[in-house]
Structure formats: C-alpha cells, structure tokens
Amino acid sequence: MSIVTVILSRAFKAFVTLLAIAVLNFCLLHAAPGDPAVVLAGEAGAADEQMIEQLRERFGLDQPFHVQLGKYVGSVLTLDLGYSFRQGAPVAQLIAERLPATLLLTLTAFVISLVLGIAFGVAASARVGKASDSLLTTLALLFYATPLYWAALMAVLIFSVWLGWLPGFGYETVGAGYTGLARAFDIAKHLVLPALTLGLFFMAVYMRMTRASMLEVSQLDFVKTAKAKGLSGPAIRRRHILRNAILPVVTLAGLQAGQLVGGAVLTETVFAWPGIGRLMFESLAARDYNTILGVFLVSAAMVILFNIVTDIVYRLVDPRIGAKA
Amino acid sequence: MWKRFSSNIGAMLGVVLLLAVIAVAIFAPIIFSHTPWQMVQRPFLTPFTMDGLPLGTDTLGRDVASQLAYGARVSLLVGLVSTLVALLIGVPLGALAGFYGNWVDEGAMRFTEFFQTIPNFALAIVLVAIFEPTLASITIAIAIVSWPPVARLVRAEVMSVRKREFVDAARLAGLSRPRILLTQVLPNTVSPIIVMASLMVATAILLESSLSFLGLGDPNAMSWGYMIGAARTVIRSAWWLSFFPGIAIVLTVLALNLIGEGLNDALNPHLSRKGKA
Amino acid sequence: MSTLSIEHLSIGLPQGADRAFAVEDVSFAIEKGEILCVVGESGSGKSMTANALMGLLPPGVTVKSGRALFESRDILRLPEAEKQALRGARIAMIFQEPMTALNPLMRIGEQIAEVFAAHDRFSQQERRDKALNLVREVGLPDPEKIIRAYPFQLSGGQRQRAMIAMALALEPKLLIADEPTTALDVTTQAQILKLILDLRDRRGMAVMFITHDFGVVAEIADQVIVMREGRVVERGIAAKVLTDPQHDYTRRLLDAIPTGKLPPARAPREVPALEIKGLRKVYRTGGGFFRPVREVRAVDDVSLTVGRGEVLGLVGESGSGKSTLGRTAVRLVTPDGGQVLVGGSDLAALSEEELRKQRHKVQMVFQDPYASLNPRQRIMGALTDGPITKGVPKAQAQARAKELLEIVGLGADAASRFPHEFSGGQRQRIGIARALAMDPELIIADEAVSALDVSIQAQVLDLLRDLRERFELSILFITHDLRVAAQLCDRIAVMKKGKLVEIGTVHDIFLNPQQEYTRQLLAAVPGAGWAKAGAA
C-alpha cells in the first residue's frame, strides 16, 4: 500500500470521524436540559426573545429531527460553527484567531515531552537498577501523579512570583511593541513555563514507556545475536534496541496527542494563554455552548491530524508494515 | 502473589498512603466538628499559626484542613465509581469483540476508536458542562471518557487467550460459546484488568480534580480541584490554599499508581512460563 | 594443540534455582576441523556451557571454577573488552530461533556488514562486497536482492543461512551452533546440516554443535559428549557412542529415539471410524478497500479413512496443511467443502447446535502442554466439563476422571490440583485423559509429543501404544517427525501443500515409497542412514 493510498484512506476515516463528532454535538445540544435555542443563546441573559426566535428558525426546531440534524451537520461541513452571543462573533472566527497560540503551545510541549521522555527513558534503561535509574523513575512517577494545572500554578508561583525569572502570564508582553526577532524572543519567554508544565506529565508517560520498552527489547533474541557479533554495549543499544523500542512509544505518543490537546485547556487557563483552551474555559462560565462545542470539534480535528502524522512516521520507520498490507 | 506484592517497598508505601487517605475520608465528620463550608475564623489565616486550624483558612475563612478531609471523600468516591462504570462498559465490549471477532469486533472497535480519537478531557468538559455539574454527571462523564483503553485491553487479552489450546479443548467438550467466554477465557484476563483498574482510579481522580478546577465540580461537594481553582487568583498572597490540596492529589494518585505497579509485578511475573525452561 | 579445551568448568546458578550448578566439572576439547556434538535434554546445561564460552551468561549465572583455553588464553577470565573482541571474530555463534535472532528493522546486508564494523575492519564498500560473497557462500538465492531484504521477507531456513553468513564473516576458528536446526523443517534441516559440514571442510574451523537429537549427531558429529543435569555422562567418537553406548542414560536416550526400526505390522482394519471425503479448506487473507485477497489452499481435496482401532499417521512439513486437516476433522475449523463422517453423521455439515451434541465423538490431544490446560481450572474440572455437558451424572464423571488419571499414570489425587503443578509430560498425560473421558470414537493427536524431551516423548508414546491396545483406540496422529510416526502408526499419509501425496502402511512408506516427495522426506530424516543400518 503506497503512502498516498494510506493518506487517502486516513483522510476518509478522519472525515467520517469528524462527521460523527458533529452528530454527537447535535445530540448533546438536544440532550441538554431545556430548549436547544435557549441553550444555544446562553442563559446569561444575552439573548432576547427575538434572537431565540431567529435561532429556532435557523435550526428549524419546528421541523422533524432528521431535518434538524441534516441542517446542523451541513452547516458544520461548511465550517459554520455558529455564533457566539457572548463574544459577539462567529465561533469559527474566534477559534481561528486563537488556534495559532494553541498549536504553538501543544506542538512545543509535544516535542519537548517526546524528546526528553525518550532521552530519559533510554538513560534510565541503560543504568537499570542503579541510583540514577531509581531517581529518574521516581521523578517520573511523581510527575505522573501531578495534576497539570497544579504543576502550572506552582511553576508560576516559584519561577514567576518568587524568583521573577520568567513571565507567568499571557502570550507576550502587552504594550511593549516588540517586532521581529525581539517579539519572537518575547513569545518564547512566555512559552517556556506553559510548554514545560504541559509537557511534564507526558514526558513522564513517554519516559516510563521508553524505559519499559528498551528493557523488553533488550531481552529479545536478536540482541543476543548482536552481542555474539562482538558489538559494544552502546552500539547494541543504539543500533538494535533503540530503533525497535521506540516504535511502540511513537504509536502511543500519537494516541496520547488527544490528552495533550485536552490538557491545553488547563494550562492555557492558568497562564492566560490566548488559545482555544482558554476560549473554552471562558465559554464555560458564560455557558456559551456554541463555542464550547466548536472548540471540542476543532480539538478533535487536531488530534486526528496528530494521529495521521504519527501513523505516517511509523510507516516510514517500520519496513514490515508497508509490505504486510 | 501476596508475598511478591508485600515485598515491593513502593507498593506497600502506596497501600499505607491510600489507607491513610481512606481513613481521613471516612472519619472526616469525627475529626472536624464543623463542615468545610462553615466560616470558622478570619479569611487568609496562615497555616501553623492557630491551634485547631493547622492549615489555615481560605478566602472565606473556612477551615482548609477540613476541606481537604471532605475533598478526599469526593476524590475517592468519584475515582472508584467512575472506574467501575468504565469497567462495566469496557469489559463486556472488549470481551465480545475479542471473542466473537468478525463484524462484532469490527463494529465494537470502530466505536472504541471513535471514542479514543476524541480528546477525552475535552469531551468530559463538554459532557459535564451540558448536563450540569453533579457528582453523578461528573462520574458518568469520566467513565465515558475512560472505558476505551479497557475495551482494547480486554479485547487483546481475550484474543490471545482465545487462541490457546485449552479453549479448543473446551469447544470439543461441547461447552457453549458464552460459557467458554465466561468460565474459560475471562478468568484468565482478570489480572491485567485489575492492574489497569487500579491505575484508572488514579487517572479518574486527576480528571475529577481538573474538572472541579475549571469550575465544573458539584457545587454541593467540597473537592480538591475546586479548592485549587478557587485559590488560583490569590496565589500571590495565599500560596498554601492551592499548595495543600495539590499535595493531597499528588499523594493519593501516587499511592494508587504505586499499588497498580506492585500489582502488575505481582500478578504478571514475566508470564508464568518460567517452569518450561 | 586443541582449538578449544575446557577444563573442569562449573557454572553456578543464582540462589533459589532448582539446583546449585547449571554445569558441574565439565571438561572436553575440540580439535581443528572437528565437529563436537554436545547432546542433552532441556536443563542438561549444554546451552549454558556455550553461553559461558561466549561471555553471554544471563544475569546471576556465573562461572564458578575451571578454565577454557582458546588460542592459549583462558577466555573465561578475559576482561570484557577482550571477550568482546573475540566474539564474532575468533568465536562465532548461531542460535536456535532464526525467526527472532535477526533484527527485524535492519536489512540482511547491513546485519552481516555490522560484524566487520563491530571489529573495525575494511571500508564501507569492502564490507558490502564481502557481505555479498558471504550470502553467496551460504547458498542464498539472488544475493543482490537478499542483502537488501528485511528478515521478515525470508523463510526460516534462509534466515538461518543469513545467521551462518554472519557467523562466518571474520573466519572464526570456532563456531558454536546452539540447536540451529531444531526450529526448521526436516528437509531444510538436512540442507543446513550439509552446509555446516561443507563449510567445516572448506574452512577447517572447529564446530561445537549443541543438539538434543541423536539423529543429527549421526549426520554430522565426529566426537560426542552426552550431558545430563550439568554433568558429562558419556564421551567418545560419534560412531562408537551411537553403536555401543556405555552409560545407561545414553542408552535410554538412544532407545527413546524412534529409529525407524519398524514395529511388526498389525492386521488392517476394515470398519471406518473416520471417513474424510473431498475435504477442502481455503484461507483468505487481506481483502479490504485497497488490498488484494490472497488465497492459500490449506487442505485441497483430501480423502482418507481411519479404521476402527487403527492409528493413521499424518506426516508433513510446516505449511503442508496437516494441522488444518486435523482441526477440520474435529470441526474446530469449518471446511469449505467435503465431508467428515464419524459414526454415521457428517460433522462438516452440522449446525452449531447439533455439533455441540456430537462433539464428544472426536476428541483431540494438543501440541503445547503449557497452553492446553486452563491455568485457572483444576484438573477435575478439565476432565469432567465435557462428560457433564454430554449428560453424564456428576458423580459418575468424577469417578471416571479419577480412574482415567490412574490409567495415564498420574494417580487420582492429581484431580484436585492445578496445571502449573505438573511437568510438560504429565500435562500431556492429562490431555490424553481428558480426551478419553469423552469416550470418543476417534482421537486426533496434533503434534502431541513434539514439544517434549526425547525421553519424555518415549514415555508418552509408550502410554499411547498401551492405550491403543487396551481400548482399541482409533487415532489420527499428526506429526512432522517420520520417525515418531513409524513407532506408533499402522498406516501413514503424507501431505504436501494441502494435498495428500501418498498413503500406505508404515512398511510400504518406509521401505517402498512411491512418490518422489516421500523419498525426499525419508532421506532428510536426520540419521536416516544410521537408522537403516540399525534396522538391518
């Protein structure tokens, strides 16, 4: 199966999944207690009678269920995610404005957690049973048990409030008027704490996986073959164990991407990072369901994209898959 | 089995920690004469400055220690019940998919995959937001986002056990398929399910606290996540209000993870095939 | 001077193992150009000896005393760096499982060239050329293609050749081969054995060949040592040990080996217990949106009969469809066509519900003693589930179970225990008792003794022979091993690629095979020549 057909079939699957999520959203709106129009308009008093009437008409709430469903899904397919009465703007526009910040944050956190996780995992497995291994695994266990948002808060407290090393709030220094490189540097400084605290938990996950996988692979027969060839320990780890051990970690990382995107809601909330997670948090208090569901759909789309990318990477690394199918 | 588990220092530490948390949760009303909602002193009382209020008071002058104790109840309850519900969904689905294969498997796995693709925390937020935050809706929401890994695990285990020859032998003995699944196959998948369940309780506690942190907790139940969320804006002046509940979460989750790992090592000692060599 | 000389080697096991020493006071020597076979059953310490020489002992296992002189140095006491320099260059090793002994993510050529890289020899281009030559030397087809292939694209025999190429890369003085042919089909095994003999002649290296099979010994050994529980019990020139074993244990091992000495023929059976007519089973793999369907005809229009009280051997290599035939005959697999007639009903045509009521007619004894019993069920349950489902009262079924456990030589108290308390051979006895508990009209034994050590194998075969006489059992005995089939069967059917090649009495098949393939199989049996000499 060529890479093109793989991408095509994955894209098709992604489309079906997104369609299903749109249907799920529709069902949720209808399952919510109360009149969907009222639900959509929000309870915060943003909607008057006339607006609710307009909504009823727009969604055809007086029409049969399947017609309503069709209308809803149709509008989602045309990227019409509805209107946020709280923010006074179309949801799609709100999300589009905030998406780059979230992408920057999650991708940075993903890369940091994967690279560091694998590196520490390899290091721990090479020193299995020794003090440094115990230290690394204990730390991983601790990070694994730490709530994301709490780690973020504590980081703000320590590095921003007490030590004053790094900004603990926002995306860039407001009103500083930086441009070009200076601006990039400013954003990078703001990015450090959010990306690290978001990546910490996942780093722990990948480290534990990598360590376990390395140890498991090192028991396999071909490692003994490599030893019998006269290869040195480091060469065996690098050439034989690592490559085989990393494949399952990459697969898992792809699957975990969903949790990373979910975690961004918490991190962005704590750091006032102007991404879609923060948007979701703001919408929660306002009961702005259109925006909440919109963010939900877009974050699912991000996960699907992550998954497709890891799937393709996997296929490029493992020679067995392409031939088997 | 118990011997292997009890010789694991980490696991025993986990048991002790968890027992302590359980004890605090159970005896909260006895230890504290006031509820966590009662104002007992002036607000922002620093920890360790007044007898009877070791951890100080919060923004409304409520006893932080008492809040922590009652919060343990919510965390443990939601963690346990949501895991049970997730098992009730995941185990049958995974077992049927793995055992019957073909279109049953195909259907069940597409369904599972769909739920696994959706970012689970985001889905939990949406569910709780739409169905109003109550302990029940939070528990159900967590269960709904937690069952897919169970289904996948059970399916994989059932598929591997199903291929073993003793299952063929049971078929030749004339046992019906449901009976083979229940009496021959499933008992052999229990160990990994137990391990996963103990780790899931930990994850569920984290999820619950994250939801409460965002303000999606049951307004009638004091919980650790809510405490941190409420103290977030005053972190500069009253760090302890977010610090202590965080420590409580870390310790509880750590305890459960340690127990889970201990169980894993005790129940799956690198496949009991050693006798074969 | 000997290439390798081991003196008083003792290897200690970690505390808590079932014995203190894996190997105790073992001495032997291998001369240049000589093949020494180290023979023993599992747990005899033969592999540990080899691993100690390579410096590849598992953690916790250590050399306690003794030395191993190789190129006038004691290689057991060398610092790790020097051991590493020795491995792959002066001493090379090949392993039992060719399927798992190669790195799945690395091309064959790279894996061979890596030996040169490990020892810092030659330039990139030279390494590649040499790899190509090695691939050619071990007789792999299309060398240019093979060095670019990944292991999963090669068959088991080809992978073992690639392993050998790797081992030969730096022209070692000593080659250690740890059961290198055990996982292979007989015909492939014969080819690999011949390759090792050729290479020895061409390169004059010494070979330490570990095996459990005296047939293999007869094929290639110059010298033999026999090990048991860590000690050497017998040593000598191969021909002498084979014909005139001194130690009791060696004699028992040799006796246990089905030699091809044919037992006297029994009277042919007229009444059929099982009739298979035109049986077909096709496996389809792949299929879907983008994948083409691949078809494998596992059983292709096979007809045969097993008489009442007869043992029919079904022999073939892996992939011949013999196991599928067996599983189809008990309807664990539903055939695509044909009939399976047992006691008047066609098992192949029954509905799931009717089938369950007829299941007891045909029972099976399985291959893997470690997988064929439910680890969480007591033996009593395993033996009574079937009869009780069939309608036998519980008390009666339990009494019968105990009686059967006595009959298979385990004792009635085995009933209350769990499978993990039994050894492989004992579990196989339980498996036989379980089959008998259903009072079947036919038993299918699928490689029922293949996973067992030779001496245990002999005991289980004895039991089956005994039961055959006592209960007039009809058995379809599936095996890859012609020698085993000869021991027990009245007639033998040979399968190849899903088709029945030849069927006849044991005497016909062995002494007067009609088909070329049967002749090939017979010739490939290790020690065939020696067995014939023995039989004469």
PDB file of C-alpha atoms in Angstrom, chain C residues 338-440:
ATOM      1  CA  GLY C 338     -16.230 -32.126   1.593  1.00  0.00           C
ATOM      2  CA  GLN C 339     -17.421 -34.473   4.297  1.00  0.00           C
ATOM      3  CA  VAL C 340     -16.162 -35.614   7.679  1.00  0.00           C
ATOM      4  CA  LEU C 341     -18.067 -38.792   8.516  1.00  0.00           C
ATOM      5  CA  VAL C 342     -17.904 -40.084  12.067  1.00  0.00           C
ATOM      6  CA  GLY C 343     -20.316 -42.684  13.383  1.00  0.00           C
ATOM      7  CA  GLY C 344     -22.805 -42.037  10.617  1.00  0.00           C
ATOM      8  CA  SER C 345     -23.034 -38.238  10.809  1.00  0.00           C
ATOM      9  CA  ASP C 346     -21.231 -35.629   8.738  1.00  0.00           C
ATOM     10  CA  LEU C 347     -19.538 -33.290  11.229  1.00  0.00           C
ATOM     11  CA  ALA C 348     -18.798 -30.825   8.474  1.00  0.00           C
ATOM     12  CA  ALA C 349     -22.481 -30.278   7.768  1.00  0.00           C
ATOM     13  CA  LEU C 350     -23.882 -29.924  11.284  1.00  0.00           C
ATOM     14  CA  SER C 351     -25.249 -26.693  12.662  1.00  0.00           C
ATOM     15  CA  GLU C 352     -23.507 -25.159  15.658  1.00  0.00           C
ATOM     16  CA  GLU C 353     -26.209 -26.503  17.990  1.00  0.00           C
ATOM     17  CA  GLU C 354     -26.248 -30.075  16.603  1.00  0.00           C
ATOM     18  CA  LEU C 355     -22.487 -30.046  16.527  1.00  0.00           C
ATOM     19  CA  ARG C 356     -22.207 -29.384  20.244  1.00  0.00           C
ATOM     20  CA  LYS C 357     -24.179 -32.554  20.914  1.00  0.00           C
ATOM     21  CA  GLN C 358     -21.887 -34.595  18.667  1.00  0.00           C
ATOM     22  CA  ARG C 359     -18.612 -33.032  19.813  1.00  0.00           C
ATOM     23  CA  HIS C 360     -17.795 -35.943  22.104  1.00  0.00           C
ATOM     24  CA  LYS C 361     -17.357 -38.283  19.132  1.00  0.00           C
ATOM     25  CA  VAL C 362     -14.000 -36.827  18.148  1.00  0.00           C
ATOM     26  CA  GLN C 363     -11.501 -35.552  20.700  1.00  0.00           C
ATOM     27  CA  MET C 364      -8.100 -34.013  20.413  1.00  0.00           C
ATOM     28  CA  VAL C 365      -4.759 -34.144  22.187  1.00  0.00           C
ATOM     29  CA  PHE C 366      -2.935 -30.860  21.660  1.00  0.00           C
ATOM     30  CA  GLN C 367       0.656 -29.899  20.981  1.00  0.00           C
ATOM     31  CA  ASP C 368       1.600 -27.392  23.668  1.00  0.00           C
ATOM     32  CA  PRO C 369       1.274 -28.904  27.135  1.00  0.00           C
ATOM     33  CA  TYR C 370       1.557 -25.392  28.589  1.00  0.00           C
ATOM     34  CA  ALA C 371      -1.356 -23.977  26.635  1.00  0.00           C
ATOM     35  CA  SER C 372      -3.722 -26.921  26.510  1.00  0.00           C
ATOM     36  CA  LEU C 373      -4.879 -26.728  30.122  1.00  0.00           C
ATOM     37  CA  ASN C 374      -6.678 -23.752  31.635  1.00  0.00           C
ATOM     38  CA  PRO C 375      -4.273 -22.416  34.280  1.00  0.00           C
ATOM     39  CA  ARG C 376      -7.193 -21.319  36.455  1.00  0.00           C
ATOM     40  CA  GLN C 377      -9.115 -24.590  36.419  1.00  0.00           C
ATOM     41  CA  ARG C 378      -8.432 -27.689  38.489  1.00  0.00           C
ATOM     42  CA  ILE C 379      -7.699 -30.898  36.620  1.00  0.00           C
ATOM     43  CA  MET C 380     -11.007 -32.380  37.778  1.00  0.00           C
ATOM     44  CA  GLY C 381     -12.872 -29.576  36.039  1.00  0.00           C
ATOM     45  CA  ALA C 382     -10.948 -30.080  32.824  1.00  0.00           C
ATOM     46  CA  LEU C 383     -11.791 -33.783  32.846  1.00  0.00           C
ATOM     47  CA  THR C 384     -15.459 -33.535  33.807  1.00  0.00           C
ATOM     48  CA  ASP C 385     -16.698 -30.418  31.964  1.00  0.00           C
ATOM     49  CA  GLY C 386     -17.180 -32.395  28.791  1.00  0.00           C
ATOM     50  CA  PRO C 387     -18.830 -35.541  30.169  1.00  0.00           C
ATOM     51  CA  ILE C 388     -21.192 -33.492  32.354  1.00  0.00           C
ATOM     52  CA  THR C 389     -22.215 -31.348  29.376  1.00  0.00           C
ATOM     53  CA  LYS C 390     -22.779 -34.586  27.490  1.00  0.00           C
ATOM     54  CA  GLY C 391     -25.202 -35.707  30.210  1.00  0.00           C
ATOM     55  CA  VAL C 392     -23.118 -37.981  32.426  1.00  0.00           C
ATOM     56  CA  PRO C 393     -24.076 -37.548  36.119  1.00  0.00           C
ATOM     57  CA  LYS C 394     -21.511 -35.504  38.002  1.00  0.00           C
ATOM     58  CA  ALA C 395     -20.507 -38.188  40.489  1.00  0.00           C
ATOM     59  CA  GLN C 396     -20.005 -40.716  37.732  1.00  0.00           C
ATOM     60  CA  ALA C 397     -17.955 -38.281  35.666  1.00  0.00           C
ATOM     61  CA  GLN C 398     -15.720 -37.570  38.643  1.00  0.00           C
ATOM     62  CA  ALA C 399     -15.207 -41.222  39.402  1.00  0.00           C
ATOM     63  CA  ARG C 400     -14.321 -41.831  35.781  1.00  0.00           C
ATOM     64  CA  ALA C 401     -11.896 -38.882  35.806  1.00  0.00           C
ATOM     65  CA  LYS C 402     -10.027 -40.333  38.755  1.00  0.00           C
ATOM     66  CA  GLU C 403      -9.919 -43.713  37.132  1.00  0.00           C
ATOM     67  CA  LEU C 404      -8.511 -42.217  33.934  1.00  0.00           C
ATOM     68  CA  LEU C 405      -5.860 -40.301  35.820  1.00  0.00           C
ATOM     69  CA  GLU C 406      -4.761 -43.661  37.275  1.00  0.00           C
ATOM     70  CA  ILE C 407      -4.750 -45.191  33.821  1.00  0.00           C
ATOM     71  CA  VAL C 408      -2.497 -42.489  32.356  1.00  0.00           C
ATOM     72  CA  GLY C 409      -0.152 -42.978  35.301  1.00  0.00           C
ATOM     73  CA  LEU C 410      -0.757 -39.879  37.406  1.00  0.00           C
ATOM     74  CA  GLY C 411      -2.840 -41.096  40.333  1.00  0.00           C
ATOM     75  CA  ALA C 412      -6.325 -39.991  41.325  1.00  0.00           C
ATOM     76  CA  ASP C 413      -5.162 -37.222  43.633  1.00  0.00           C
ATOM     77  CA  ALA C 414      -3.978 -35.252  40.599  1.00  0.00           C
ATOM     78  CA  ALA C 415      -7.622 -34.283  40.089  1.00  0.00           C
ATOM     79  CA  SER C 416      -7.647 -31.638  42.803  1.00  0.00           C
ATOM     80  CA  ARG C 417      -4.533 -29.865  41.603  1.00  0.00           C
ATOM     81  CA  PHE C 418      -3.899 -27.022  39.176  1.00  0.00           C
ATOM     82  CA  PRO C 419      -1.994 -27.417  35.876  1.00  0.00           C
ATOM     83  CA  HIS C 420       1.079 -25.444  36.984  1.00  0.00           C
ATOM     84  CA  GLU C 421       1.900 -28.216  39.457  1.00  0.00           C
ATOM     85  CA  PHE C 422       2.665 -30.630  36.620  1.00  0.00           C
ATOM     86  CA  SER C 423       5.554 -31.061  34.210  1.00  0.00           C
ATOM     87  CA  GLY C 424       5.143 -30.993  30.445  1.00  0.00           C
ATOM     88  CA  GLY C 425       4.974 -34.769  30.117  1.00  0.00           C
ATOM     89  CA  GLN C 426       2.456 -35.033  32.941  1.00  0.00           C
ATOM     90  CA  ARG C 427       0.293 -32.373  31.356  1.00  0.00           C
ATOM     91  CA  GLN C 428       0.295 -34.305  28.131  1.00  0.00           C
ATOM     92  CA  ARG C 429      -0.956 -37.326  30.089  1.00  0.00           C
ATOM     93  CA  ILE C 430      -3.744 -35.167  31.498  1.00  0.00           C
ATOM     94  CA  GLY C 431      -4.569 -34.096  27.966  1.00  0.00           C
ATOM     95  CA  ILE C 432      -4.859 -37.728  26.937  1.00  0.00           C
ATOM     96  CA  ALA C 433      -7.074 -38.497  29.932  1.00  0.00           C
ATOM     97  CA  ARG C 434      -9.277 -35.554  29.013  1.00  0.00           C
ATOM     98  CA  ALA C 435      -9.744 -36.907  25.510  1.00  0.00           C
ATOM     99  CA  LEU C 436     -10.506 -40.400  26.814  1.00  0.00           C
ATOM    100  CA  ALA C 437     -13.039 -39.059  29.322  1.00  0.00           C
ATOM    101  CA  MET C 438     -15.415 -38.324  26.446  1.00  0.00           C
ATOM    102  CA  ASP C 439     -15.341 -41.932  25.173  1.00  0.00           C
ATOM    103  CA  PRO C 440     -14.653 -40.675  21.669  1.00  0.00           C
TER     104      PRO C 440
END
